Amino acid sequence: MSAAKTLNLTLKIWRQKNGNAKGSLETYPLNDISPDSSFLEMLDILNGGLIEKGESPVTFDHDCREGICGSCSLYINGEPHGPAKLVTTCQLHMRSFQDGETIYIEPFRAKAFPVIKDLMVDRSAFDRIQHAGGYISVNTSGNTQDANSIPINKENADEAFYSAACIGCGACVAACKNASASLFVAAKVSQYALLPQGQVEAKDRVLNMVKQAEKEGFGPCSNTGACEVECPKGISIENIARMNREFLSAAISK
Amino acid sequence: MALSGLFLLIFLLQHFVINFLSVISPDTFNEVSHFMGTNPFIQFLMQPVLMFGVILHLGMGIVIELQNRNARPIKYAFNNAKANSSWMSRNMIITGIMVMLFLGLHFYDFWVPEIKTKFIDGDMSGKLAGESGFRYFTELQHKFVDPARIGIYCLAFIFLALHLLHGFQSSFQSVGFKNRKFAPTIQLLGNIYAVMIPLGFIFIALFHFINSSH
Ligand code: HEM
Ligand code: SF4
Ligand code: FES
C-alpha cells in the first residue's frame, strides 16, 4: 500500500479582525496536506504554521468534530460545508479536493449572522428563534408522565425524528439566496407539530418563531430549495410546506 | 405572493383557452370576446380584480426582492449557486419584470384601443362600421403582421415559461399544499403548464402571423 499523494493548495480565506473591521480575502499557500486529513485538521495545520511565524491564526467555529453539534460552518468553494453532500465541514475530507486547487473559505453570510472574527459568525439569532417557541411546557413536579406512555403513530414519530435531526448549523441560511431561515424554523416547528405533546402550544409556536425569524433579519423564503440540497442532515423542504400550513391555519384561527 | 400567483395562473389558463378559440373557430372567438368585453361582471368586477392582482404581485415581488437583498448585505466572493438551485428559482424578479414589460406592450396593443372604442367613442356594438360580424377576429389578425412584434411576443412567452417553471410548484409550496405524496404530481403539472401554455401562446401568435401575411 503506497501512501496517498499529498496535496499542495492555495487557500483564499476571509480575514476580519472583529465585527466592525473591514475584512478581506487573504491568500495562503499550504503544502503537503494528506488527503485523509479532515478540512478542519487542514486549517489546524495552517494555523500551526501561522502561530510559528508569529501571525494571528484563523478563527473558525468547531466543537464535536463528528457532525453532531452544529458548531462548524464555513462557505467552502461556494457552498456551505463544502462540495460534499450530507456532511458538515468537520466531516469533510481533503480527498474531496484536487492537488493544486485554490479553495475559497468564507464565513456564512447573512445580516442575521454577523461576523465575530474571521470565519466565526454569531448564530445566536437561532437561539432567540428557538426561545420564541421551540419548546413544550412540561410540569416537572416529580410525577411527570413518561412520554412513552402516550401512543404516537409510527409515521409521525419517524417524521418528527427526521425533523429533530436539525443541528442548527445555519447552512440553510448560508446557502439561500435570500438568507432565509425557513428550513431551520420549519424543522423546529415540525418536530413538535407532529407529536401530541406539541399540540398545546402549536399555534403560538409557529406564529412566534416565524415572527422572531423575521425580526432577526432573515429574508423571506422563495422556495429555491437550495437549503435542502446543502443541509448536512438532509432536512426536507417538506417541513417548510408543513410550517406554511401551520402558519396559515394559526394566523386565520387565532 | 403565492395567492396572487395562483390567481394569475388561473387567469392565464382562461386567457389561453379563449385565445385558442381564435385558431379553431373565429366565430366562437368573436362571440366569447364580445361577451368578455361587454359583460358588466367581467368588465367592472373581474377586470379590476385582475389588475389589482397583477399590481399586487408586481409590488410584492419587488418588496420581497429588496428584503432579500437586505438580508445578505455582504455577498460571497465565490458562490456556486448552481450546485443547489435552478436558474429560474434565483431569477424570478428578472423573468417577472420581463413579463411586466411585455404586459405594458400588450395593454398598448389590445386594452388601450378597446377602452377607446368602447368608452371614449362609446361604441359598444363590437362591430366595425358597415360590417355585420363582430370585429374582434379581424382586429386580432391585423395586429399580428409585424415580425418584430411577433418576435417580442414570442420572447416574452419564453420568459413567462421560465417564470412559471419555478412559480407553479413554488406557489403550492408557499400555501403549504405540498408533501412527499403530492410533490411529484405538482412538479409534473407545473412543468406541463409552464411549457405548454407559453408554447400555445407562441403557436397562436405564429398562426395568425402566417395567416394574416398571406
Ligand atoms: C407582472 C409581472 C410579474 C412580476 C414582476 C413577477 C414577479 C414575481 C416574483 C419576484 C416572484 C418570486 C416571489 C418570491 O421570490 O417569493 C414571483 C412568483 C410567482 N409568479 Fe410572478 N411575476 C409576474 C407575472 C406573473 C404572471 C403573469 C404569472 C402567472 C401567470 C405569475 C405567477 C407566479 C407564481 C405562480 C409565483 C410563485 C408564487 C410563490 O411561490 O409564492 N407571475 N413573481
Ligand atoms: S435545517 Fe439543516 S442546514 Fe439548516 S440549521 Fe438545521 S441542520 Fe443546519
Ligand atoms: S464541529 Fe460539531 S458538527 Fe462540525
Short mmCIF file of C-alpha atoms and ligand atoms in Angstrom, two decimals:
data_model
loop_
_atom_site.label_atom_id
_atom_site.label_comp_id
_atom_site.label_asym_id
_atom_site.label_seq_id
_atom_site.Cartn_x
_atom_site.Cartn_y
_atom_site.Cartn_z
CA MET A 1 0.00 0.00 0.00
CA SER A 2 1.59 3.24 -1.07
CA ALA A 3 0.89 6.42 0.85
CA ALA A 4 -1.57 8.67 -0.95
CA LYS A 5 -0.03 11.66 -2.66
CA THR A 6 -0.21 14.81 -0.58
CA LEU A 7 -1.93 17.98 -1.75
CA ASN A 8 -0.46 21.42 -2.39
CA LEU A 9 -3.16 24.03 -2.06
CA THR A 10 -3.81 27.75 -2.34
CA LEU A 11 -6.27 28.96 0.27
CA LYS A 12 -8.25 32.19 -0.09
CA ILE A 13 -9.50 32.91 3.41
CA TRP A 14 -11.69 35.73 4.71
CA ARG A 15 -9.83 37.61 7.45
CA GLN A 16 -11.59 40.19 9.60
CA LYS A 17 -10.27 41.46 12.96
CA ASN A 18 -13.69 42.00 14.53
CA GLY A 19 -17.32 42.74 13.73
CA ASN A 20 -16.66 46.37 12.88
CA ALA A 21 -13.44 45.94 10.93
CA LYS A 22 -13.41 45.76 7.19
CA GLY A 23 -12.38 42.27 6.14
CA SER A 24 -10.66 40.94 3.05
CA LEU A 25 -9.77 37.69 1.33
CA GLU A 26 -6.15 36.72 2.04
CA THR A 27 -4.11 34.16 0.15
CA TYR A 28 -2.22 31.36 1.95
CA PRO A 29 -0.23 28.66 0.18
CA LEU A 30 -0.34 25.35 2.10
CA ASN A 31 1.68 22.29 1.10
CA ASP A 32 1.88 18.60 1.94
CA ILE A 33 -1.65 18.09 3.16
CA SER A 34 -2.75 14.47 3.46
CA PRO A 35 -5.95 13.68 1.54
CA ASP A 36 -7.00 11.72 4.64
CA SER A 37 -6.99 14.75 6.91
CA SER A 38 -10.28 16.49 7.59
CA PHE A 39 -10.92 20.02 6.43
CA LEU A 40 -10.65 21.36 9.98
CA GLU A 41 -7.38 19.48 10.52
CA MET A 42 -6.09 21.17 7.39
CA LEU A 43 -6.99 24.54 8.95
CA ASP A 44 -5.30 23.45 12.22
CA ILE A 45 -2.12 22.79 10.23
CA LEU A 46 -2.40 26.21 8.58
CA ASN A 47 -2.90 27.83 12.00
CA GLY A 48 0.08 25.96 13.46
CA GLY A 49 2.25 27.46 10.75
CA LEU A 50 0.79 30.94 11.26
CA ILE A 51 1.42 30.77 15.02
CA GLU A 52 5.01 29.65 14.45
CA LYS A 53 5.54 32.68 12.23
CA GLY A 54 4.05 34.92 14.90
CA GLU A 55 0.93 35.67 12.85
CA SER A 56 -2.60 35.52 14.17
CA PRO A 57 -4.33 32.17 13.49
CA VAL A 58 -7.55 31.97 11.50
CA THR A 59 -10.57 31.90 13.83
CA PHE A 60 -13.26 29.34 12.97
CA ASP A 61 -16.03 27.58 14.89
CA HIS A 62 -15.83 23.89 15.80
CA ASP A 63 -16.61 21.61 18.70
CA CYS A 64 -17.61 17.96 18.37
CA ARG A 65 -15.81 17.34 15.06
CA GLU A 66 -18.14 14.43 14.39
CA GLY A 67 -21.12 16.10 12.73
CA ILE A 68 -23.50 16.30 15.67
CA CYS A 69 -23.08 19.67 17.39
CA GLY A 70 -23.65 22.10 14.52
CA SER A 71 -20.76 24.37 15.53
CA CYS A 72 -18.63 24.16 12.44
CA SER A 73 -19.64 26.29 9.48
CA LEU A 74 -17.62 27.77 6.57
CA TYR A 75 -18.60 28.55 2.98
CA ILE A 76 -16.15 26.44 1.01
CA ASN A 77 -15.78 26.92 -2.75
CA GLY A 78 -19.21 28.50 -2.98
CA GLU A 79 -21.16 26.02 -0.82
CA PRO A 80 -21.83 25.76 2.92
CA HIS A 81 -19.87 22.84 4.45
CA GLY A 82 -18.12 22.48 1.08
CA PRO A 83 -18.88 20.47 -2.04
CA ALA A 84 -19.74 17.10 -0.43
CA LYS A 85 -23.40 16.46 0.35
CA LEU A 86 -24.91 15.43 3.71
CA VAL A 87 -21.75 16.24 5.65
CA THR A 88 -20.68 19.03 7.96
CA THR A 89 -17.34 20.78 7.45
CA CYS A 90 -15.81 18.68 10.23
CA GLN A 91 -16.79 15.53 8.29
CA LEU A 92 -15.36 16.85 5.03
CA HIS A 93 -12.06 15.33 3.97
CA MET A 94 -9.28 16.75 1.86
CA ARG A 95 -9.74 13.89 -0.62
CA SER A 96 -12.69 15.93 -1.92
CA PHE A 97 -10.12 18.38 -3.34
CA GLN A 98 -7.51 18.21 -6.08
CA ASP A 99 -3.78 18.81 -5.87
CA GLY A 100 -3.04 22.39 -6.90
CA GLU A 101 -6.58 23.54 -6.21
CA THR A 102 -7.49 27.03 -4.99
CA ILE A 103 -10.02 26.80 -2.15
CA TYR A 104 -12.18 29.77 -1.17
CA ILE A 105 -13.13 29.80 2.51
CA GLU A 106 -15.64 32.42 3.63
CA PRO A 107 -17.89 32.86 6.65
CA PHE A 108 -21.63 32.09 6.42
CA ARG A 109 -23.04 35.37 5.11
CA ALA A 110 -26.29 36.83 6.40
CA LYS A 111 -27.29 40.07 8.06
CA ALA A 112 -28.61 37.95 10.93
CA PHE A 113 -25.25 36.12 11.27
CA PRO A 114 -22.77 38.97 11.86
CA VAL A 115 -19.06 38.13 11.67
CA ILE A 116 -17.36 37.98 15.08
CA LYS A 117 -13.85 37.34 13.78
CA ASP A 118 -12.51 35.86 10.52
CA LEU A 119 -14.71 32.84 9.75
CA MET A 120 -16.63 32.82 13.02
CA VAL A 121 -20.15 34.23 12.91
CA ASP A 122 -22.71 34.91 15.62
CA ARG A 123 -25.58 32.44 15.19
CA SER A 124 -27.38 33.37 18.40
CA ALA A 125 -30.32 34.52 16.25
CA PHE A 126 -31.17 30.81 16.04
CA ASP A 127 -31.22 30.58 19.85
CA ARG A 128 -33.65 33.50 20.03
CA ILE A 129 -35.91 31.87 17.43
CA GLN A 130 -35.83 28.69 19.50
CA HIS A 131 -36.65 30.64 22.68
CA ALA A 132 -39.65 32.18 20.89
CA GLY A 133 -41.44 28.82 20.76
CA GLY A 134 -39.19 25.83 20.15
CA TYR A 135 -40.14 24.04 23.34
CA ILE A 136 -43.02 22.31 25.11
CA SER A 137 -44.15 23.23 28.59
CA VAL A 138 -43.88 20.21 30.88
CA ASN A 139 -44.71 20.23 34.52
CA THR A 140 -41.63 18.86 36.28
CA SER A 141 -43.25 18.38 39.67
CA GLY A 142 -41.71 14.99 40.25
CA ASN A 143 -44.54 12.86 38.93
CA THR A 144 -44.09 13.76 35.25
CA GLN A 145 -45.80 11.37 32.88
CA ASP A 146 -43.48 9.12 30.90
CA ALA A 147 -43.55 10.34 27.29
CA ASN A 148 -43.55 6.73 26.11
CA SER A 149 -46.96 6.17 27.66
CA ILE A 150 -48.54 8.44 25.03
CA PRO A 151 -49.30 6.45 21.87
CA ILE A 152 -47.88 8.02 18.69
CA ASN A 153 -48.25 6.50 15.26
CA LYS A 154 -45.05 5.27 13.73
CA GLU A 155 -45.18 7.52 10.67
CA ASN A 156 -45.45 10.70 12.73
CA ALA A 157 -42.82 9.56 15.17
CA ASP A 158 -40.40 8.91 12.28
CA GLU A 159 -41.18 12.24 10.61
CA ALA A 160 -40.70 14.12 13.88
CA PHE A 161 -37.42 12.30 14.37
CA TYR A 162 -36.16 13.32 10.90
CA SER A 163 -37.10 16.95 11.61
CA ALA A 164 -35.40 16.79 15.00
CA ALA A 165 -32.16 15.79 13.26
CA CYS A 166 -31.51 19.50 12.56
CA ILE A 167 -28.32 20.52 14.34
CA GLY A 168 -28.89 24.27 13.93
CA CYS A 169 -25.74 24.81 11.92
CA GLY A 170 -27.16 27.55 9.68
CA ALA A 171 -26.02 26.07 6.35
CA CYS A 172 -29.58 26.53 5.07
CA VAL A 173 -29.34 30.28 5.70
CA ALA A 174 -25.87 30.46 4.19
CA ALA A 175 -26.94 28.66 1.01
CA CYS A 176 -30.20 30.54 0.50
CA LYS A 177 -30.06 33.48 -1.90
CA ASN A 178 -32.47 35.22 0.48
CA ALA A 179 -30.58 34.28 3.66
CA SER A 180 -33.88 32.79 4.80
CA ALA A 181 -34.05 30.69 7.95
CA SER A 182 -37.13 28.82 6.74
CA LEU A 183 -35.63 25.34 6.78
CA PHE A 184 -34.31 25.68 10.32
CA VAL A 185 -37.56 27.18 11.66
CA ALA A 186 -39.62 24.62 9.74
CA ALA A 187 -37.60 21.73 11.18
CA LYS A 188 -38.12 23.04 14.71
CA VAL A 189 -41.83 23.71 14.15
CA SER A 190 -42.38 20.30 12.53
CA GLN A 191 -40.61 18.36 15.24
CA TYR A 192 -43.33 19.46 17.69
CA ALA A 193 -46.26 19.81 15.28
CA LEU A 194 -46.08 16.10 14.55
CA LEU A 195 -46.25 14.98 18.18
CA PRO A 196 -49.17 15.07 20.63
CA GLN A 197 -47.05 16.89 23.23
CA GLY A 198 -46.56 19.75 20.76
CA GLN A 199 -50.25 20.43 20.14
CA VAL A 200 -50.99 22.61 23.16
CA GLU A 201 -48.68 25.43 22.10
CA ALA A 202 -48.76 24.72 18.36
CA LYS A 203 -50.37 27.96 17.18
CA ASP A 204 -48.31 30.34 19.29
CA ARG A 205 -45.20 28.37 18.45
CA VAL A 206 -45.37 28.76 14.69
CA LEU A 207 -46.53 32.39 14.83
CA ASN A 208 -43.86 33.44 17.32
CA MET A 209 -40.97 31.55 15.76
CA VAL A 210 -41.73 32.89 12.28
CA LYS A 211 -42.10 36.41 13.67
CA GLN A 212 -38.78 36.14 15.51
CA ALA A 213 -37.02 34.93 12.34
CA GLU A 214 -38.30 38.00 10.50
CA LYS A 215 -37.22 40.23 13.36
CA GLU A 216 -33.70 38.81 13.25
CA GLY A 217 -33.40 39.93 9.62
CA PHE A 218 -33.57 36.60 7.78
CA GLY A 219 -35.12 37.02 4.31
CA PRO A 220 -38.50 35.69 3.11
CA CYS A 221 -38.47 32.18 1.58
CA SER A 222 -38.92 31.93 -2.19
CA ASN A 223 -38.68 28.15 -2.38
CA THR A 224 -35.43 27.85 -4.34
CA GLY A 225 -34.72 24.58 -2.49
CA ALA A 226 -31.02 25.39 -2.02
CA CYS A 227 -31.34 24.75 1.73
CA GLU A 228 -32.39 21.12 1.46
CA VAL A 229 -29.57 20.37 -1.01
CA GLU A 230 -26.96 21.85 1.35
CA CYS A 231 -28.38 20.70 4.69
CA PRO A 232 -25.88 18.27 6.25
CA LYS A 233 -28.76 16.43 7.94
CA GLY A 234 -30.96 16.08 4.84
CA ILE A 235 -33.86 18.09 6.31
CA SER A 236 -36.52 18.18 3.58
CA ILE A 237 -38.33 21.33 2.40
CA GLU A 238 -41.48 19.34 3.03
CA ASN A 239 -41.01 20.76 6.52
CA ILE A 240 -41.36 24.27 5.08
CA ALA A 241 -44.67 23.36 3.47
CA ARG A 242 -45.80 21.98 6.83
CA MET A 243 -44.70 25.19 8.57
CA ASN A 244 -46.56 27.30 5.98
CA ARG A 245 -49.65 25.17 6.53
CA GLU A 246 -49.37 25.51 10.30
CA PHE A 247 -48.73 29.24 9.96
CA LEU A 248 -51.72 29.92 7.68
CA SER A 249 -54.13 27.96 9.83
CA ALA A 250 -52.80 29.55 13.04
CA ALA A 251 -52.94 33.06 11.54
CA ILE A 252 -56.54 32.55 10.39
CA SER A 253 -57.85 30.92 13.57
CA LYS A 254 -56.00 32.98 16.14
CA MET B 1 -47.26 36.36 -3.38
CA ALA B 2 -48.43 32.78 -3.74
CA LEU B 3 -52.12 33.68 -3.72
CA SER B 4 -51.70 36.39 -6.36
CA GLY B 5 -49.50 33.97 -8.33
CA LEU B 6 -52.13 31.21 -8.15
CA PHE B 7 -54.80 33.67 -9.20
CA LEU B 8 -52.69 34.73 -12.20
CA LEU B 9 -52.20 31.07 -13.11
CA ILE B 10 -55.97 30.57 -13.28
CA PHE B 11 -56.43 33.79 -15.23
CA LEU B 12 -53.74 32.81 -17.71
CA LEU B 13 -55.39 29.44 -18.36
CA GLN B 14 -58.67 31.18 -19.08
CA HIS B 15 -56.93 33.70 -21.35
CA PHE B 16 -55.22 30.89 -23.20
CA VAL B 17 -58.43 28.95 -23.80
CA ILE B 18 -60.18 31.99 -25.28
CA ASN B 19 -57.19 32.84 -27.48
CA PHE B 20 -57.02 29.29 -28.69
CA LEU B 21 -60.60 29.61 -29.90
CA SER B 22 -59.30 32.13 -32.44
CA VAL B 23 -57.37 29.28 -34.04
CA ILE B 24 -60.14 26.70 -34.09
CA SER B 25 -63.25 28.82 -34.60
CA PRO B 26 -63.17 32.57 -35.40
CA ASP B 27 -66.94 32.77 -34.85
CA THR B 28 -66.84 31.33 -31.35
CA PHE B 29 -63.83 33.54 -30.62
CA ASN B 30 -65.85 36.59 -31.68
CA GLU B 31 -68.83 35.58 -29.54
CA VAL B 32 -66.74 34.96 -26.44
CA SER B 33 -64.67 38.13 -26.96
CA HIS B 34 -67.82 40.19 -27.20
CA PHE B 35 -69.18 38.61 -24.06
CA MET B 36 -65.94 39.20 -22.16
CA GLY B 37 -65.70 42.76 -23.44
CA THR B 38 -69.23 43.84 -22.63
CA ASN B 39 -70.40 41.76 -19.68
CA PRO B 40 -70.57 44.11 -16.67
CA PHE B 41 -69.49 41.41 -14.21
CA ILE B 42 -66.31 40.75 -16.20
CA GLN B 43 -65.65 44.38 -17.08
CA PHE B 44 -66.33 46.06 -13.79
CA LEU B 45 -65.55 43.35 -11.26
CA MET B 46 -63.18 40.76 -12.68
CA GLN B 47 -61.07 43.19 -14.70
CA PRO B 48 -60.28 45.47 -11.74
CA VAL B 49 -59.64 42.39 -9.59
CA LEU B 50 -57.18 41.14 -12.21
CA MET B 51 -55.40 44.49 -12.39
CA PHE B 52 -55.21 44.59 -8.64
CA GLY B 53 -53.80 41.05 -8.69
CA VAL B 54 -51.09 41.97 -11.20
CA ILE B 55 -50.10 45.12 -9.34
CA LEU B 56 -50.10 43.30 -6.00
CA HIS B 57 -47.96 40.52 -7.47
CA LEU B 58 -45.52 43.02 -9.00
CA GLY B 59 -45.39 45.15 -5.86
CA MET B 60 -44.85 42.20 -3.54
CA GLY B 61 -42.26 40.76 -5.91
CA ILE B 62 -40.27 43.98 -5.69
CA VAL B 63 -40.68 44.30 -1.91
CA ILE B 64 -39.60 40.68 -1.34
CA GLU B 65 -36.62 41.14 -3.66
CA LEU B 66 -35.50 44.20 -1.67
CA GLN B 67 -35.95 42.40 1.67
CA ASN B 68 -33.95 39.50 0.30
CA ARG B 69 -31.10 41.71 -0.82
CA ASN B 70 -31.10 43.37 2.54
CA ALA B 71 -30.87 40.00 4.30
CA ARG B 72 -27.34 39.48 2.90
CA PRO B 73 -25.56 42.85 2.73
CA ILE B 74 -22.13 41.31 2.05
CA LYS B 75 -22.10 38.91 -0.88
CA TYR B 76 -19.91 35.84 -1.22
CA ALA B 77 -16.68 36.33 -3.16
CA PHE B 78 -17.19 32.87 -4.62
CA ASN B 79 -20.69 31.44 -4.79
CA ASN B 80 -21.56 28.18 -6.53
CA ALA B 81 -25.33 28.72 -6.54
CA LYS B 82 -25.99 26.38 -9.44
CA ALA B 83 -24.89 23.49 -7.23
CA ASN B 84 -28.07 23.76 -5.20
CA SER B 85 -30.79 25.67 -7.07
CA SER B 86 -32.15 26.31 -10.54
CA TRP B 87 -31.56 29.50 -12.53
CA MET B 88 -35.32 30.01 -12.70
CA SER B 89 -35.73 29.93 -8.93
CA ARG B 90 -32.99 32.52 -8.44
CA ASN B 91 -34.12 34.96 -11.11
CA MET B 92 -37.87 35.32 -10.60
CA ILE B 93 -37.54 39.09 -10.39
CA ILE B 94 -35.82 39.26 -13.79
CA THR B 95 -38.23 36.94 -15.60
CA GLY B 96 -41.12 38.64 -13.80
CA ILE B 97 -40.08 42.14 -14.84
CA MET B 98 -39.62 40.99 -18.44
CA VAL B 99 -43.21 39.69 -18.34
CA MET B 100 -44.34 43.02 -16.86
CA LEU B 101 -42.64 44.96 -19.67
CA PHE B 102 -44.42 42.75 -22.14
CA LEU B 103 -47.71 43.41 -20.35
CA GLY B 104 -47.17 47.14 -20.98
CA LEU B 105 -46.88 46.50 -24.70
CA HIS B 106 -49.76 44.04 -24.62
CA PHE B 107 -52.01 46.62 -22.96
CA TYR B 108 -51.00 49.20 -25.54
CA ASP B 109 -51.86 46.72 -28.31
CA PHE B 110 -55.21 45.46 -27.05
CA TRP B 111 -56.53 47.07 -23.92
CA VAL B 112 -56.00 50.75 -24.84
CA PRO B 113 -57.73 50.57 -28.27
CA GLU B 114 -60.54 48.52 -26.72
CA ILE B 115 -61.16 51.08 -23.97
CA LYS B 116 -61.01 53.89 -26.55
CA THR B 117 -63.59 52.26 -28.82
CA LYS B 118 -65.94 51.31 -26.03
CA PHE B 119 -65.76 54.13 -23.54
CA ILE B 120 -64.37 57.17 -25.39
CA ASP B 121 -66.02 56.64 -28.76
CA GLY B 122 -68.95 54.97 -26.98
CA ASP B 123 -69.22 52.14 -29.48
CA MET B 124 -70.36 49.04 -27.60
CA SER B 125 -71.63 47.20 -30.68
CA GLY B 126 -68.47 45.14 -31.14
CA LYS B 127 -68.80 45.66 -34.88
CA LEU B 128 -66.95 47.68 -37.49
CA ALA B 129 -68.95 50.29 -39.38
CA GLY B 130 -70.74 48.69 -42.31
CA GLU B 131 -69.96 45.11 -41.35
CA SER B 132 -72.32 42.51 -39.97
CA GLY B 133 -69.99 40.21 -37.97
CA PHE B 134 -68.04 41.06 -34.80
CA ARG B 135 -64.76 42.92 -35.27
CA TYR B 136 -62.53 41.07 -32.77
CA PHE B 137 -61.11 38.36 -35.01
CA THR B 138 -60.38 40.77 -37.87
CA GLU B 139 -58.67 43.19 -35.47
CA LEU B 140 -56.65 40.37 -33.98
CA GLN B 141 -55.36 39.40 -37.41
CA HIS B 142 -54.36 42.98 -38.17
CA LYS B 143 -52.27 43.12 -35.03
CA PHE B 144 -50.19 40.08 -35.91
CA VAL B 145 -48.47 41.32 -39.06
CA ASP B 146 -45.30 42.98 -37.81
CA PRO B 147 -42.50 40.38 -37.47
CA ALA B 148 -40.76 42.44 -34.78
CA ARG B 149 -43.95 42.42 -32.73
CA ILE B 150 -44.26 38.65 -33.11
CA GLY B 151 -40.63 38.31 -32.05
CA ILE B 152 -41.22 40.32 -28.88
CA TYR B 153 -44.35 38.31 -28.08
CA CYS B 154 -42.52 35.01 -28.51
CA LEU B 155 -39.58 36.18 -26.40
CA ALA B 156 -41.94 37.31 -23.64
CA PHE B 157 -43.55 33.87 -23.58
CA ILE B 158 -40.15 32.30 -23.12
CA PHE B 159 -39.61 34.50 -20.05
CA LEU B 160 -43.09 33.56 -18.87
CA ALA B 161 -42.23 29.87 -19.22
CA LEU B 162 -39.06 30.35 -17.16
CA HIS B 163 -41.07 32.26 -14.54
CA LEU B 164 -43.69 29.54 -14.29
CA LEU B 165 -41.24 26.63 -14.28
CA HIS B 166 -40.37 27.76 -10.77
CA GLY B 167 -43.53 29.72 -9.89
CA PHE B 168 -46.14 27.00 -10.37
CA GLN B 169 -44.76 24.49 -7.87
CA SER B 170 -43.46 27.28 -5.64
CA SER B 171 -46.94 28.68 -5.07
CA PHE B 172 -48.17 25.28 -3.88
CA GLN B 173 -45.22 25.05 -1.51
CA SER B 174 -45.94 28.57 -0.19
CA VAL B 175 -49.55 27.82 0.72
CA GLY B 176 -48.47 24.57 2.38
CA PHE B 177 -50.16 22.33 -0.15
CA LYS B 178 -47.19 20.13 -0.78
CA ASN B 179 -45.91 16.97 0.80
CA ARG B 180 -43.99 13.91 -0.26
CA LYS B 181 -47.11 12.41 -1.81
CA PHE B 182 -48.23 15.39 -3.92
CA ALA B 183 -44.83 16.94 -4.71
CA PRO B 184 -44.00 14.88 -7.84
CA THR B 185 -47.51 15.41 -9.27
CA ILE B 186 -47.38 19.16 -8.62
CA GLN B 187 -43.93 19.34 -10.19
CA LEU B 188 -45.14 17.44 -13.25
CA LEU B 189 -48.31 19.51 -13.65
CA GLY B 190 -46.21 22.66 -13.20
CA ASN B 191 -43.77 21.63 -15.90
CA ILE B 192 -46.61 20.81 -18.27
CA TYR B 193 -48.37 24.10 -17.56
CA ALA B 194 -45.17 26.18 -17.73
CA VAL B 195 -44.14 24.72 -21.09
CA MET B 196 -47.46 24.07 -22.82
CA ILE B 197 -49.25 27.35 -22.08
CA PRO B 198 -46.48 29.71 -23.27
CA LEU B 199 -45.80 27.37 -26.21
CA GLY B 200 -49.51 27.50 -27.03
CA PHE B 201 -49.45 31.31 -26.96
CA ILE B 202 -46.42 31.27 -29.27
CA PHE B 203 -48.27 28.92 -31.59
CA ILE B 204 -51.30 31.23 -31.68
CA ALA B 205 -49.13 34.27 -32.42
CA LEU B 206 -47.29 32.48 -35.23
CA PHE B 207 -50.53 31.03 -36.59
CA HIS B 208 -52.07 34.48 -37.04
CA PHE B 209 -48.83 35.93 -38.32
CA ILE B 210 -48.58 33.30 -41.03
CA ASN B 211 -52.26 33.52 -41.94
CA SER B 212 -52.51 37.30 -41.97
CA SER B 213 -49.37 37.81 -44.06
CA HIS B 214 -50.85 35.88 -46.98
C1 HEM C 1 -46.21 41.38 -13.77
C2 HEM C 1 -45.07 40.81 -13.95
C3 HEM C 1 -44.56 39.84 -12.92
C4 HEM C 1 -43.62 40.08 -11.96
C5 HEM C 1 -42.82 41.34 -11.76
C6 HEM C 1 -43.49 38.88 -11.19
C7 HEM C 1 -42.60 38.71 -10.14
C8 HEM C 1 -42.51 37.59 -9.36
C9 HEM C 1 -41.53 37.36 -8.36
C10 HEM C 1 -40.39 38.29 -7.99
C11 HEM C 1 -41.78 36.15 -7.81
C12 HEM C 1 -40.97 35.45 -6.74
C13 HEM C 1 -41.53 35.72 -5.40
C14 HEM C 1 -40.62 35.23 -4.35
O1 HEM C 1 -39.40 35.34 -4.53
O2 HEM C 1 -41.14 34.71 -3.35
C15 HEM C 1 -42.94 35.61 -8.45
C16 HEM C 1 -43.54 34.42 -8.14
C17 HEM C 1 -44.60 33.86 -8.85
N1 HEM C 1 -45.19 34.37 -10.00
FE1 HEM C 1 -44.78 36.14 -10.81
N2 HEM C 1 -44.36 37.94 -11.66
C18 HEM C 1 -45.04 38.49 -12.73
C19 HEM C 1 -46.01 37.89 -13.52
C20 HEM C 1 -46.55 36.65 -13.29
C21 HEM C 1 -47.57 36.03 -14.11
C22 HEM C 1 -48.19 36.62 -15.37
C23 HEM C 1 -47.85 34.84 -13.51
C24 HEM C 1 -48.82 33.75 -13.87
C25 HEM C 1 -49.48 33.64 -14.92
C26 HEM C 1 -47.01 34.71 -12.34
C27 HEM C 1 -47.02 33.64 -11.50
C28 HEM C 1 -46.21 33.50 -10.39
C29 HEM C 1 -46.27 32.41 -9.46
C30 HEM C 1 -47.25 31.25 -9.51
C31 HEM C 1 -45.27 32.65 -8.48
C32 HEM C 1 -44.92 31.79 -7.27
C33 HEM C 1 -45.51 32.38 -6.01
C34 HEM C 1 -44.98 31.78 -4.73
O3 HEM C 1 -44.29 30.78 -4.72
O4 HEM C 1 -45.23 32.31 -3.65
N3 HEM C 1 -46.22 35.82 -12.24
N4 HEM C 1 -43.38 36.51 -9.41
S1 SF4 C 2 -32.03 22.68 8.65
FE1 SF4 C 2 -30.12 21.65 8.08
S2 SF4 C 2 -28.82 23.31 7.30
FE2 SF4 C 2 -30.47 24.29 8.45
S3 SF4 C 2 -29.70 24.57 10.54
FE3 SF4 C 2 -30.77 22.58 10.51
S4 SF4 C 2 -29.16 21.08 10.04
FE4 SF4 C 2 -28.30 23.08 9.50
S1 FES C 3 -17.85 20.52 14.80
FE1 FES C 3 -19.73 19.66 15.55
S2 FES C 3 -20.85 19.41 13.72
FE2 FES C 3 -18.91 20.02 12.95
#
